[in-house]
Structures are given as C-alpha cells and as structure tokens.
Coordinates of C-alpha atoms and ligand atoms in Angstrom, one line a residue:
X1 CA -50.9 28.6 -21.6
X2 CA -47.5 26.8 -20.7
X3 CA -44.8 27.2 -23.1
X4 CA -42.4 24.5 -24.0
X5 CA -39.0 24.0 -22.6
X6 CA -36.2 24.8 -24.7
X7 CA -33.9 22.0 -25.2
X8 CA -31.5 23.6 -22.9
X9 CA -34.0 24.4 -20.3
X10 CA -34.7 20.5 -20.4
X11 CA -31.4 19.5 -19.4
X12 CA -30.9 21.5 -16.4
X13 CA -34.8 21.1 -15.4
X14 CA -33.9 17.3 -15.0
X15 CA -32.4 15.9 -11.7
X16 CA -29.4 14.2 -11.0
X17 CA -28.3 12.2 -8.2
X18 CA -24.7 11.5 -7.7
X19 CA -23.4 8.8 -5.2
X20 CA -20.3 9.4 -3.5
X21 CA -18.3 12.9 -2.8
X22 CA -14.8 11.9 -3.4
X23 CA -13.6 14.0 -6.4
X24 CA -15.1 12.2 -9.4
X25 CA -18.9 12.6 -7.4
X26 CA -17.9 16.2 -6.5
X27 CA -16.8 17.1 -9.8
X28 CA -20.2 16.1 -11.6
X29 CA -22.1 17.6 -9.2
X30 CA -20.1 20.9 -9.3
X31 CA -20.3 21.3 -13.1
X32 CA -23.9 21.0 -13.0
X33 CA -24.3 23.3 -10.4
X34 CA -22.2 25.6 -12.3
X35 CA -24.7 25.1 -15.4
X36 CA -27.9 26.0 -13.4
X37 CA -29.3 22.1 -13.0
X38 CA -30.4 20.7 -10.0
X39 CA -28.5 17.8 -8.0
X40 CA -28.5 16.4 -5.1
X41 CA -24.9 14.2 -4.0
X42 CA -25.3 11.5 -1.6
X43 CA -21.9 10.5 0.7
X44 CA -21.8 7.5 3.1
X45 CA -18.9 8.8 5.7
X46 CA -19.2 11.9 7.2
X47 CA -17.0 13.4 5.3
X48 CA -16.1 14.2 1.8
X49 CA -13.3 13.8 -0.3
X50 CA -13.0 9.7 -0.1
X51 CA -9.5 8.8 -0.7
X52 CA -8.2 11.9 -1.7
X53 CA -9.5 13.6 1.6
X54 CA -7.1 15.5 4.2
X55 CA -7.5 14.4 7.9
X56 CA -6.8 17.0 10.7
X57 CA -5.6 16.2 14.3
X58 CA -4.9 18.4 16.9
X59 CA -2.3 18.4 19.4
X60 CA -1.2 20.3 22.3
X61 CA 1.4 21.8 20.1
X62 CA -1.1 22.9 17.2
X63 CA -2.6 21.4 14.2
X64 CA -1.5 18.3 11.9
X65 CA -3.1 17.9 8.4
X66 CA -2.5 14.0 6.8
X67 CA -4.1 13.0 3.2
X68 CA -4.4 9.2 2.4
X69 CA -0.8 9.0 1.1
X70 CA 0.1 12.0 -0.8
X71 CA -1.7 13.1 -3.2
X72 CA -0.5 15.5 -6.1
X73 CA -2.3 17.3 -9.0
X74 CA -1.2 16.6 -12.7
X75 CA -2.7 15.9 -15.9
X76 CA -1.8 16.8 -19.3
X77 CA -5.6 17.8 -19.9
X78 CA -5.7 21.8 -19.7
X79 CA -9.7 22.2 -19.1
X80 CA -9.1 19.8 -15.7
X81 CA -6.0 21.9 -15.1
X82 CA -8.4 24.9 -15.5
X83 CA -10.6 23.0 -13.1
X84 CA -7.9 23.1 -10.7
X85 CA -6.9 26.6 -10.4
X86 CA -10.8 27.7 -10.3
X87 CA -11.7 25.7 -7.3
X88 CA -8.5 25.8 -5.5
X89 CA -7.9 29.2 -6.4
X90 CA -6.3 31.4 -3.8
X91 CA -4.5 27.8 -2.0
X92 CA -2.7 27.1 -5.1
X93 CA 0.8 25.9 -4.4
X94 CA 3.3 24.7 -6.5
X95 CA 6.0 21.7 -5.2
X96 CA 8.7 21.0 -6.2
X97 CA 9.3 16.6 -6.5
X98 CA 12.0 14.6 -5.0
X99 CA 10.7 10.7 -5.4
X100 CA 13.4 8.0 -5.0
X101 CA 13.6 4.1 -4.8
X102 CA 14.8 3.0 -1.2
X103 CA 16.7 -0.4 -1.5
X104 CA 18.6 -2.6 0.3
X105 CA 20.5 1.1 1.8
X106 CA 20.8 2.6 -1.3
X107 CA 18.5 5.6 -3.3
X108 CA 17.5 6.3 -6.6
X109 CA 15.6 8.5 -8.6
X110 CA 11.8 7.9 -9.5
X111 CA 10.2 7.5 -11.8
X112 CA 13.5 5.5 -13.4
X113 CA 16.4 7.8 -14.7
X114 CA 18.1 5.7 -16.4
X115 CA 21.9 7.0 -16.4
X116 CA 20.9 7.3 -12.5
X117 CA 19.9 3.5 -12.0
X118 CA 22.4 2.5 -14.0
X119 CA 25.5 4.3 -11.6
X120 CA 23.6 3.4 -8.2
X121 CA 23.7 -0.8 -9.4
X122 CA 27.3 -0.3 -10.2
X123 CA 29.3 -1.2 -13.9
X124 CA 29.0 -4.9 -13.8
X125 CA 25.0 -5.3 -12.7
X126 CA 24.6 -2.2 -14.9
X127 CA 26.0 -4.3 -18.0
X128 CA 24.3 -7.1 -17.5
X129 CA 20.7 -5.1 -17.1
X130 CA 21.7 -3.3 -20.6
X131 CA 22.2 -7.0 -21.7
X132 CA 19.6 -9.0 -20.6
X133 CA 17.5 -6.0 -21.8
X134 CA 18.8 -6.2 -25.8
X135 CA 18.5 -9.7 -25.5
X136 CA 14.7 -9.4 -24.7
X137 CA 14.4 -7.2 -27.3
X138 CA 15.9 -9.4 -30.3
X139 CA 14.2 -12.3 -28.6
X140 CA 10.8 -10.1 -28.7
X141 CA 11.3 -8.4 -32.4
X142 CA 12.2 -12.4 -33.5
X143 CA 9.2 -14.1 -31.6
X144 CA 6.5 -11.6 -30.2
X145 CA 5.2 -12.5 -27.2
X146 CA 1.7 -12.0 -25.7
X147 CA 2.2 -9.1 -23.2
X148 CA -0.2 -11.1 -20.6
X149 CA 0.9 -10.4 -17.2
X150 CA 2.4 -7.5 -15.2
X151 CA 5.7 -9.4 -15.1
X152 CA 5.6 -9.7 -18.9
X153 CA 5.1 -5.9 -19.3
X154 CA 7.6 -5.0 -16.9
X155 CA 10.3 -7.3 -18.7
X156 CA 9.1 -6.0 -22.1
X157 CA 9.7 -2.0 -21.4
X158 CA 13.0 -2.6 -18.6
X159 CA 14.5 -6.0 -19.0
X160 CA 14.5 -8.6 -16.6
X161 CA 17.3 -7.1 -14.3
X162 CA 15.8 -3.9 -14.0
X163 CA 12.5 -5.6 -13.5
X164 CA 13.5 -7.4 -10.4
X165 CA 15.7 -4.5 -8.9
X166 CA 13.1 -2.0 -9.3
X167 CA 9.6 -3.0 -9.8
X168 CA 9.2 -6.6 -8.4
X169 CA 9.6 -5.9 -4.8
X170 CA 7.5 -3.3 -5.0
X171 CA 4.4 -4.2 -7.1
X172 CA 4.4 -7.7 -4.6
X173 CA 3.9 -5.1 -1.9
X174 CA 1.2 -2.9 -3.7
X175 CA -0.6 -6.3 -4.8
X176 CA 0.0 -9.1 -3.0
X177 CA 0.5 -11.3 -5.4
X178 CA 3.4 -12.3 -7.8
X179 CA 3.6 -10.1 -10.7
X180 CA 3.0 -13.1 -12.6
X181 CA -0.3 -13.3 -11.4
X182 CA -1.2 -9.6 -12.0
X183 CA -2.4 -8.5 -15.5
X184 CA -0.3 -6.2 -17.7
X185 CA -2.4 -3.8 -17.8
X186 CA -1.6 -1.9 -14.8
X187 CA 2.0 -1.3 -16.2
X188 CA 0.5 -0.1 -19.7
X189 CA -2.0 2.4 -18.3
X190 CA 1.2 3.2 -15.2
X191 CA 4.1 3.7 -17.4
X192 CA 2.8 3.1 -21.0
X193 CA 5.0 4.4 -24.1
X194 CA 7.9 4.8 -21.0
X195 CA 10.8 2.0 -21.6
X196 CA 14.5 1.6 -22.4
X197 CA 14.5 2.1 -25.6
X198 CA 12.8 5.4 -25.5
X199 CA 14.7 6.6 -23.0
X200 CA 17.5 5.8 -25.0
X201 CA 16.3 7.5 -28.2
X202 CA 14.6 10.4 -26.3
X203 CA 17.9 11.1 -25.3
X204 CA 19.9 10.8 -28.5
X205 CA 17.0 11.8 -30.9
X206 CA 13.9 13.6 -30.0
X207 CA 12.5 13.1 -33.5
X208 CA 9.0 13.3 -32.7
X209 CA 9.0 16.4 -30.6
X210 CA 10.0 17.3 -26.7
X211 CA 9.2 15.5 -24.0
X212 CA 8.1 17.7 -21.2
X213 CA 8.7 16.1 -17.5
X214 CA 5.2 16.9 -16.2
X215 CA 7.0 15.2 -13.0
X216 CA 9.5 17.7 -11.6
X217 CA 6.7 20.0 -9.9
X218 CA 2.7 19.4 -9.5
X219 CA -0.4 22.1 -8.4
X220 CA -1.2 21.2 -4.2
X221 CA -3.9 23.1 -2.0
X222 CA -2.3 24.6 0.7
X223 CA -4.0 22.8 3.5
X224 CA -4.0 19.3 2.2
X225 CA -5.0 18.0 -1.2
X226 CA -8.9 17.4 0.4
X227 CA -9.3 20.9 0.2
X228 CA -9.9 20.5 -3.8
X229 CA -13.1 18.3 -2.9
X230 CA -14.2 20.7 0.3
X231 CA -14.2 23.5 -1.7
X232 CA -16.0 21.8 -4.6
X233 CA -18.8 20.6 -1.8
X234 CA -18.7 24.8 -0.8
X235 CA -19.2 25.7 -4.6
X236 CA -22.5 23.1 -4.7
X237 CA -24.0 24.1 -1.5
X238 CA -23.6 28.1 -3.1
X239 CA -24.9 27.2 -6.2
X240 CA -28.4 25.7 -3.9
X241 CA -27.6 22.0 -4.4
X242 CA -26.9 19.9 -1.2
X243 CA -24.2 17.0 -0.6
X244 CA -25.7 14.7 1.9
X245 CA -23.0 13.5 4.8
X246 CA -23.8 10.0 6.1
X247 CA -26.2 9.1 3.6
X248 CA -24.8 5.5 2.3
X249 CA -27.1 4.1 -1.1
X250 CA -28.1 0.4 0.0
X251 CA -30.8 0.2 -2.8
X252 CA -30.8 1.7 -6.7
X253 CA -34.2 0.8 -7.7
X254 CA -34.8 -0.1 -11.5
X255 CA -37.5 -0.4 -14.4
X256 CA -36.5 -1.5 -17.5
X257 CA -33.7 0.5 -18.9
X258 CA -33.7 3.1 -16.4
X259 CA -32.8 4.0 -12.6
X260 CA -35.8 5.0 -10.9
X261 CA -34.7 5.9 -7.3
X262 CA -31.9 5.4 -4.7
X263 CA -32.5 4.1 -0.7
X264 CA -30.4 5.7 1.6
X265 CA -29.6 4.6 4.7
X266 CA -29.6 8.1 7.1
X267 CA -29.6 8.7 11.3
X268 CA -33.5 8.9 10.5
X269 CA -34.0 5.5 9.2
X270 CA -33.7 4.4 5.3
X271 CA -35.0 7.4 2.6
X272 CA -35.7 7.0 -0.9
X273 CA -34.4 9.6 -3.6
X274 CA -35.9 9.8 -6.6
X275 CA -34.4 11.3 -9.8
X276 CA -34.1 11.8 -13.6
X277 CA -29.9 11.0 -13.9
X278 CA -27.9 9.0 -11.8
X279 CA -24.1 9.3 -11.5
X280 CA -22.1 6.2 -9.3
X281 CA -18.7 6.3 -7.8
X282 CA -19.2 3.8 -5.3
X283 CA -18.1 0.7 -6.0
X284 CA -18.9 -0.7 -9.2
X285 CA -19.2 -4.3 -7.8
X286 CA -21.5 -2.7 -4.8
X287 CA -23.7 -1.5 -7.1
X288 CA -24.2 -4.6 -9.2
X289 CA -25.2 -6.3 -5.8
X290 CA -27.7 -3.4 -4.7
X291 CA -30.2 -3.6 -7.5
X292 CA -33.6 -3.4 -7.0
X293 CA -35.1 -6.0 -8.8
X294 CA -32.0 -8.1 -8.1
X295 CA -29.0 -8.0 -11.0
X296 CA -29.2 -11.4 -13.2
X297 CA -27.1 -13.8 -11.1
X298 CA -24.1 -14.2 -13.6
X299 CA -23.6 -10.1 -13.2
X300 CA -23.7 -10.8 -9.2
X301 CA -21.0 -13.5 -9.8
X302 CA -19.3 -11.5 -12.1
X303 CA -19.1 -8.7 -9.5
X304 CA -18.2 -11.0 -6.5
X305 CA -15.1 -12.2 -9.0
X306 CA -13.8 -8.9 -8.9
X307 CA -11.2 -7.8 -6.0
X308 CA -9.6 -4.9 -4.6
X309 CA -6.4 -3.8 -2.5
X310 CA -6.6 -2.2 0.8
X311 CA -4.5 0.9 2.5
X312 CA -3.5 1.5 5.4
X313 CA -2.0 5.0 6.4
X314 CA 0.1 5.5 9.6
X315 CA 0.4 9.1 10.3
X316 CA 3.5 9.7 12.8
X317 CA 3.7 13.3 14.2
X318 CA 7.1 14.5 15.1
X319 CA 8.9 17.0 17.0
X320 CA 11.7 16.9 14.4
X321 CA 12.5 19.8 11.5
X322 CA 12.6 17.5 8.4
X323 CA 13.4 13.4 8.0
X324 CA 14.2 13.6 3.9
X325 CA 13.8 15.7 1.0
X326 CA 11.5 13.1 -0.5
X327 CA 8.0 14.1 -1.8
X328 CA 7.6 10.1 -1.8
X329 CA 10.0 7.8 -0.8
X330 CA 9.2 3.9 -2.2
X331 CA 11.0 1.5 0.2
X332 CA 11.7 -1.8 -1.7
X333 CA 13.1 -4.0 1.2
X334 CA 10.8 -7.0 2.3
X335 CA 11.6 -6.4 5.8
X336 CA 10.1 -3.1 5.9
X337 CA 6.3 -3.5 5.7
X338 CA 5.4 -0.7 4.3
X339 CA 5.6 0.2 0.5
X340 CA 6.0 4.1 0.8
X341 CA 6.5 7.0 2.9
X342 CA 5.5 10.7 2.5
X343 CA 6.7 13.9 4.6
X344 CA 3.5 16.2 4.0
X345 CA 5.4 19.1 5.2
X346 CA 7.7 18.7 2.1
X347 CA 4.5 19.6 0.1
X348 CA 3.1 22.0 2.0
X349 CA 4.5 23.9 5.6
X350 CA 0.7 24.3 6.5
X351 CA 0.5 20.5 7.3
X352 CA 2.5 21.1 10.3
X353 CA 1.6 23.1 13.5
X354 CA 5.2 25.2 12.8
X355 CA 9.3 24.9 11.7
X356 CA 9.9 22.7 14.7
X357 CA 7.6 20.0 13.4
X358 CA 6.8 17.8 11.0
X359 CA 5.3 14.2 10.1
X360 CA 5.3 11.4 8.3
X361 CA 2.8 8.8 6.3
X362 CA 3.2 5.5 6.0
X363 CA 1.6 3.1 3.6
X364 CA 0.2 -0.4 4.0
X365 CA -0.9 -2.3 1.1
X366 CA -3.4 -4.9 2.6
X367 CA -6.4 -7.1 1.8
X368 CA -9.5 -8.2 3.9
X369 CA -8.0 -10.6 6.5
X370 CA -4.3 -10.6 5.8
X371 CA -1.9 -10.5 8.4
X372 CA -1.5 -6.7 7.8
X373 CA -5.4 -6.1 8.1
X374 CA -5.6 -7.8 10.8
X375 CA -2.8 -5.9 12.8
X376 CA -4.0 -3.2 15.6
X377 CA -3.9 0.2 14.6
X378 CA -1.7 0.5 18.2
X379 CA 0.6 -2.3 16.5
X380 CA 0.7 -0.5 12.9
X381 CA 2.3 2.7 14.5
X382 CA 5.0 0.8 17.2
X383 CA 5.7 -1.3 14.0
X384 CA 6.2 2.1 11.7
X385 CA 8.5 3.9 14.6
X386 CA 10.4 0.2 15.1
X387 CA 11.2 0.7 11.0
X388 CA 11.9 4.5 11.1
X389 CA 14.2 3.9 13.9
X390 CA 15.6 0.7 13.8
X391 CA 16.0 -0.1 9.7
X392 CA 16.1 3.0 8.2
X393 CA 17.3 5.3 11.2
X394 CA 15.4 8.1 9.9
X395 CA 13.9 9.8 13.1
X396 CA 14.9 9.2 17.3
X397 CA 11.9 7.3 19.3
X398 CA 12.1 10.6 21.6
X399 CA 10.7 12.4 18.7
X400 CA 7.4 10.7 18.4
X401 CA 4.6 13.1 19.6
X402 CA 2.2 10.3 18.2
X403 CA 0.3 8.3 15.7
X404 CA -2.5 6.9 15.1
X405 CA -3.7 4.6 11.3
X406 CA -6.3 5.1 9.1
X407 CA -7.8 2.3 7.3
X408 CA -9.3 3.0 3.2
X409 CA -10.9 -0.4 2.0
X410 CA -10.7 -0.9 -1.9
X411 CA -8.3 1.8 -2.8
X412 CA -6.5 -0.1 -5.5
X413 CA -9.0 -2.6 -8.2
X414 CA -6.9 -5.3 -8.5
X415 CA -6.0 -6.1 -12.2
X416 CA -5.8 -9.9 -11.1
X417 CA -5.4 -11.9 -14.4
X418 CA -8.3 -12.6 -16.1
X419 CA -10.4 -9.6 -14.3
X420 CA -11.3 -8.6 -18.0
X421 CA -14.4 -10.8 -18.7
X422 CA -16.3 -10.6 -15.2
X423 CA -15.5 -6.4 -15.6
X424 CA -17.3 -6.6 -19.2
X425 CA -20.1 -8.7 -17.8
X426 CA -20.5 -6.2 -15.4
X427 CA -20.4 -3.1 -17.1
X428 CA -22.2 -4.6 -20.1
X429 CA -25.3 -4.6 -17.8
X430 CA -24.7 -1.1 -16.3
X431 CA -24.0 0.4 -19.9
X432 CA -27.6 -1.0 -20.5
X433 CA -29.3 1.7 -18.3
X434 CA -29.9 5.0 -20.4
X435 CA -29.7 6.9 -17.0
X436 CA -26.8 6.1 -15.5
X437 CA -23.3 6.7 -15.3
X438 CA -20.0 5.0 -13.8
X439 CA -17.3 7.2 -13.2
X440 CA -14.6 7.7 -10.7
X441 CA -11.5 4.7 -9.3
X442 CA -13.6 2.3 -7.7
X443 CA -16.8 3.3 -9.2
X444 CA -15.8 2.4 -12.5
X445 CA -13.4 -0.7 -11.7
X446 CA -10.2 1.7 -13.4
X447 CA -6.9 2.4 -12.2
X448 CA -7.6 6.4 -12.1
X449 CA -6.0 9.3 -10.5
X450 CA -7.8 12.2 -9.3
X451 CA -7.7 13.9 -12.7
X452 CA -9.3 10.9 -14.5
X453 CA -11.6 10.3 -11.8
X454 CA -12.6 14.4 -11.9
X455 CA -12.7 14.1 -15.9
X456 CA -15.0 11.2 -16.1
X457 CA -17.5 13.3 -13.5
X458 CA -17.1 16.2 -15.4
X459 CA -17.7 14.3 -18.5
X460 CA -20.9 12.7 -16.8
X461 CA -22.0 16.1 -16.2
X462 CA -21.6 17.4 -20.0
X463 CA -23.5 14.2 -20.6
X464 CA -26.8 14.7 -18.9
X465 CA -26.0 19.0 -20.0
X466 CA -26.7 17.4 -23.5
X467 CA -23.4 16.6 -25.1
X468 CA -21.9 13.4 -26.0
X469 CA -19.1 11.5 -24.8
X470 CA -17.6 8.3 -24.1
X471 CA -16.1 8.0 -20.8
X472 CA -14.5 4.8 -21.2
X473 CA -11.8 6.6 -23.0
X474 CA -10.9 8.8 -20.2
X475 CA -7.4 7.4 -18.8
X476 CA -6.9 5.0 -22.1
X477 CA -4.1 7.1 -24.2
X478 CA -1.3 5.9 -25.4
X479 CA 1.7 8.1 -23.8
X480 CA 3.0 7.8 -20.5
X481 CA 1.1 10.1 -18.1
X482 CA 4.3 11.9 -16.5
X483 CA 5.0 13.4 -20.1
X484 CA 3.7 15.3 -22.6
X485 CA 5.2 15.2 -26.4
X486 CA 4.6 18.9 -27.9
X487 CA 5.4 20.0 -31.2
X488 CA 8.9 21.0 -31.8
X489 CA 8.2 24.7 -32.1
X490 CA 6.0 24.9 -28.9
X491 CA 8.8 22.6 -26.9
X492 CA 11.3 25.4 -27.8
X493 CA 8.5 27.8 -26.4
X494 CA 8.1 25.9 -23.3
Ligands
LIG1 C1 -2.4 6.0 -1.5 C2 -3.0 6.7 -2.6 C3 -2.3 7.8 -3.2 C4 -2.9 8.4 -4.3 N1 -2.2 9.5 -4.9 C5 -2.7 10.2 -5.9 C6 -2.0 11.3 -6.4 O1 -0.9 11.6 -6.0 N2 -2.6 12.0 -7.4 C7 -3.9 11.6 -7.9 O2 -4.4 12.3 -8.8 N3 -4.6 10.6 -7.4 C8 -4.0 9.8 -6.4 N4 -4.7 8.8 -5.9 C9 -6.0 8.4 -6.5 C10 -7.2 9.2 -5.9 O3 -7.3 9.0 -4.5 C11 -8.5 8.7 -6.6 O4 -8.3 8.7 -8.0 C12 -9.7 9.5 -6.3 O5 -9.8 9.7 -4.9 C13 -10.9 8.8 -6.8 O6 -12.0 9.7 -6.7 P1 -13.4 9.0 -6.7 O7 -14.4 10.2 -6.5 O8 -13.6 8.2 -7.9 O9 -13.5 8.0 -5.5 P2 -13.2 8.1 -4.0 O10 -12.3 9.2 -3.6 O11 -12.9 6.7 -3.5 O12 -14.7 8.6 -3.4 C14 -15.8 7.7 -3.5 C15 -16.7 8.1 -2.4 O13 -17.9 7.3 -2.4 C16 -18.3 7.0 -1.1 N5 -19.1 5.8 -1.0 C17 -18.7 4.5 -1.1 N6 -19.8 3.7 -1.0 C18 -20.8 4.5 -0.9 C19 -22.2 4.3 -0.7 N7 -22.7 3.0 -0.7 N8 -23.1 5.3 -0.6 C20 -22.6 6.6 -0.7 N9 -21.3 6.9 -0.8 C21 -20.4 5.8 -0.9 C22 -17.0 6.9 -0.4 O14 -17.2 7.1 1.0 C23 -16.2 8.0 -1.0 O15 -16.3 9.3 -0.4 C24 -4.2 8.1 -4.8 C25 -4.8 7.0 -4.2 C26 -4.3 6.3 -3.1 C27 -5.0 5.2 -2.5

C-alpha cells in the first residue's frame, strides 16, 4: 500500500528547472536545494555568475580578478542581507565608498550632496540652480505636469541646472539617447523619494524619522563579487542538484497553460529537459521568441519592440600602487568615452597580485552596431590608456602591464518611451502559464540590482515551496534605495 504525500512532501517531490546562473537563477535554485527539492539549473556560457561574475587573468607577476564593473552588496531587506552573510560567509568584507562626479576637471560627491554640488559649481551657478529649481516647483505645485520622460523626472526632483550639470551627460552615455526620449521611470525606481526638497528638509527637519546612508560602506566577497554566485553553484552541487555549464535553452515547449520541457543546446547535440516548475532569467524577450508552439505573433512583436543597452568592460592592469580613492568614479565629459571607472583594489586588495599593483575598469555603454560596438577590443584598451593618460592624467603609459575588454550584451533594458505596453503584452502572456516564473534584470525586463534579482529567485523558490507571493513587487517601493527611514527610537539606536 502507498501512502499519500504530505502537502509538503509534494512540493519538494516536484522538479524545477531554472534557466540561467547569474544570481537571481542561482538564488532559486539554492533555496530549494536548501528545502530538500530537486532542481536542476541550466547556464549557456561556461561559467556562472552572468553579469555579476568575477573574471581572473593571470600574469607573470600574479593574479588579477575584474567583475563586470563593480559590483557592491546592499539592500534594505534583512532576510537577503542574511542571504549574503550565509553564502559568502568567511569572504565577508566590508568597504568603505568614495563615488564622485568627474566633470569638465572638477569632482564631486555621489550620489548628490547637495551643500557639496552646490560649492564645486561656485555662488553664482549655485544660485541660479536653487532658482531655477523653486521656480519648477511653484510652476509644478500651480500646473502639475505629467512626469513622462527621464528628463521630466530629473527636472522635477533637481531642477533644470542641476539636471544638465549632473545627470544629462551621463544618462546620454548610459542610454544613448536624449533623456527626453528615455522614460521616467528609470529615475523613479534609481533615485525615487531622493530630491531637493528632501534633502532640504531632511536636513532641517527629520520629522518622519532618520535617514540612514546605506551608501557610505556595502558587504563585498573577498575575491570578487562572483564569488557570491560560485559559492551558491558549490552549495547546489552539495545539496545533490547540478548547474549545467554550456547548456543554452533554444526551445521551452508548451501545452496549454503549462511549460512542459526545455531544449538545450549542449557539446553533445540538442537535449530536452523535462520538469514540473520552470524559473527564467534569460531574457524575457528571448523567451517570448523560443516557444514551442510558437508565441501569438503580436507577443513576438511585442518582444522584438523591446531593447536593451550593451557594456563593455576594459580591464587595465597596472604596475602602479593606487590611481584614486574612488570606489566608482562617473566621468561626465563627452570626450571621454567611457561613463565610469572602478579601481577593484579599492574594494578589495585580493583583486591584485600584491601592494605594487593595481587595476582599473572601464565602462562602455553600447548598442548592437554602434560605433562603440563595433570598435576592436585592441582599439577599446589603446583608447582607455589614451584617456587615462592624456585627459585625465591618471596613470604613465609605462605602467600598463596590459588589457584586454570584455563584452556583456543586454545589461541595461532600456526604459525607451513607451516600452510599457509591448512589456505588458509580453508578460501578460507569460503570467498566463501556471508553471513558470520571470525573475532576475533581463529575465524579467526590470532595472534590478543583484538583491532584487536574488529576492525575486528566492521568492520564485518560496513559490513552487508552496507560499504565495507576488514578484512584481520586488524593486517597486517608494523610498530611495541608498536609504532607509527607521523609527526615531531605533535611528537613535543605530
Ligand atoms: C556595469 C554593471 C554594474 C552593476 N553593479 C551592480 C552593483 O553594484 N550592485 C548590484 O547589486 N547589482 C549591480 N549590477 C546588476 C547585476 O549585475 C544584476 O542585477 C544581476 O547580475 C542580475 O542577475 P540575474 O541572475 O537576473 O541575471 P544575469 O546576471 O544577467 O544572469 C543571467 C544568466 O542567464 C544566462 N543565459 C542567457 N541566455 C541564456 C539561455 N538561452 N540559456 C541559458 N542561460 C542563459 C546568462 O549567460 C547569465 O549567466 C550591475 C550591472 C552592471 C551591468
């Protein structure tokens, strides 16, 4: 006689296949192991980690360790914090930050001081940003405007002189495309509940509790932030699930309301994987196009409609003790072509073979085909030295042990305006499957940081565990992420 399953026993009897190991992928996989259910993650490179991975090189004089542009840990959300700390465990570092604005030869703090960026514009542009800033406000409180595009937002929160000294430049960069042609919602989930005016009154009246700066120090691994995702691959293989290296999904077979199987495409020839759950973080608009029957052709459209940015990383190694105390420096000047730089041994010493080295990253914002793109990766490193030496004389060409780029297609979703409707029509017809999830950056079409993208897997995972939650709220409150309001008798406990 066979007894029946408790309900319990169901859950983790049931399979799950997740596609992609970057962190969200990693994350659901992890928890279930943790819970006892079987799962079974399926990567396309041969590594994991996607864009928040660490790549190694080694020299003659000893190691160097690169992520994809730095990448820090914070999150107000303690269980993810929790989540940290237990897989990083033993590498746990804590860094101090230094960010600044580079432009046109001068620094200043980021995110925005405002006293700061005030004294480096000097009295008289200073005046007129404080200004041109009331004035927008009156104007706003008299008439409200439709907060449409990013250049709207931006305007709304700093003003217009503020906009175009500090945030116009640079978003162009990142997007590549006039902030009036971006949506506003970047800036809202980016810097939401952050503006003059509370600056201003946090200042002179913290009425509604203390802000704590989650920004002056963040959680790193040791050896590069991929070691979070490695180690979360170790904890899966323990527990007796696999992740699958070079196993790219080119098919997710369905009937009806539910995902049947995957096909990937292996060394051995294509392979199809069955299962009970499916969790994406590949692309969300890759996925629409692999269905098996074929998506309706308005979701296909919908998909094709939707774009992302490129990176480029140019990793420089140098025989040099430090270039700058930055943790990230954002260089503003059009001449420069690249948006940001990072010194990884300002995070971390163990990204450098020893004292009497160091490195630096470089980041190119680029689409498919632009002049950037299209560059050689031998062209993308002369170009980076040419702009360390030559415009922001921060290193000696003698000190160049070497470079070399690395390419990450679709690391930014591109909140073009109007991207709203064909996004819905997309995730209208995922949200129709009763077996699978979305989570992750590019899996779910969202701008997310590692903790979002880790929270929606680990919310995923709860999910098929039996519990109930909605991960389109994950990344949607209303404060800005680099603070935390607590109540006035915990702030003075802080
Ligand atoms: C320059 C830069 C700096 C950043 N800095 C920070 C930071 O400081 N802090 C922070 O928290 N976050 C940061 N992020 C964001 C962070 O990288 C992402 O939030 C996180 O990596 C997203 O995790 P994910 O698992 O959703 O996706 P990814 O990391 O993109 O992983 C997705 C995985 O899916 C795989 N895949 C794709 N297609 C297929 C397929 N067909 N089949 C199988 N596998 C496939 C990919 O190879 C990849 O491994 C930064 C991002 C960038 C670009």
């Amino acid at each position: 006689m066979t007894s029946t399953p408790s309900p319990a026993q169901a859950q983790t009897a049931k399979r799950t296949v997740v596609m992609g190991a970057g962190p969200g992928g990693l994350c659901a996989a992890y928890v279930l192991t943790r819970a006892g259910a079987s799962a079974v993650v399926v990567e396309k490179a041969p590594f994991v980690g996607g864009l928040a991975r660490t790549i190694r090189r080694t020299t003659a004089v000893g190691e160097f360790k690169f992520d994809i542009g730095g990448h820090r840990w914070f999150t107000k959300n303690d269980e993810l914090n929790d989540l940290f700390r237990e897989v990083v465990a033993d590498e746990l570092l804590w860094v101090d930050r230094v960010s600044r604005i580079y432009f046109d030869g001068r620094y200043v703090d980021y995110p925005l001081k405002i006293s700061n960026a005030l004294t480096a514009i000097g009295p008289v542009t200073a005046a007129r940003a404080m200004a041109d800033y009331l004035r927008t406000r009156v104007q706003h409180q008299l008439r409200p405007q439709p907060i449409a595009s990013m250049e709207d937002a931006y305007i709304d929160q700093f003003g217009p002189t503020l906009y175009q000294l500090f945030f116009q430049r640079y978003s162009e960069k990142v997007w590549g495309l006039p902030c009036s042609e971006m949506s506003g919602d970047w800036v809202s989930q980016r810097s939401k509940g952050m503006s003059l005016v509370t600056a201003v009154k946090d200042a002179i009246i913290p009425s509604r509790g203390k802000v704590v700066s989650l920004i002056d120090n963040f959680m790193y691994p040791r050896n590069g932030f991929g070691r979070l995702s490695e180690r979360m691959a170790d904890g899966i293989g323990a527990g007796g699930n696999a992740v699958r290296l070079n196993a790219g999904v080119v098919r997710v077979h369905r009937q009806g309301r539910c995902v049947t199987a995957i096909t990937v495409n292996t060394a051995d020839g294509p392979e199809r994987i069955e299962g009970d759950e499916f969790v994406s973080s590949i692309p969300l608009t890759y996925l629409a196009e692999i269905m098996d029957p074929p998506a309706p052709p308005e979701v296909v459209a919908a998909a094709t409609a939707l774009t992302f940015r490129n990176i480029i990383t140019v990793n420089l190694m140098l025989r040099r003790r430090q270039v700058t105390p930055d943790t990230w420096l954002y260089v503003h000047d059009r001449n420069i072509l690249f948006g940001r730089l990072h010194e990884p041994k300002n995070w971390s010493p163990a990204m450098v073979p020893g004292d009497d080295y160091t490195s630096i990253v470089a980041e190119y914002f680029c689409s498919f085909g632009d002049a950037i793109w299209s560059m050689t990766d031998e062209a993308l490193v002369e170009r980076t030295v040419r702009h360390l030496v030559k415009d922001l004389r921060f290193i000696a060409p003698e000190e160049v042990l070497g470079g070399f780029a690395v390419r990450a297609p679709r690391a930014y979703p591109s909140y073009v305006l109007g991207y709203e409707a064909p996004l819905a029509t997309v995730k209208a017809f995922i949200s129709a499957f009763d077996n699978l999830q979305i989570i992750g950056r590019y899996g779910t079409f969202r701008y997310n940081n590692t903790d979002h993208s880790i929270e929606t897997g680990l919310l995923a995972a709860k999910n098929i565990l039996g519990e109930s939650h909605d991960l389109d709220r994950v990344n949607s409150e209303q404060e800005y992420h680099e603070v935390k309001r607590v109540p006035r008798v915990a702030a003075s406990n802080a």
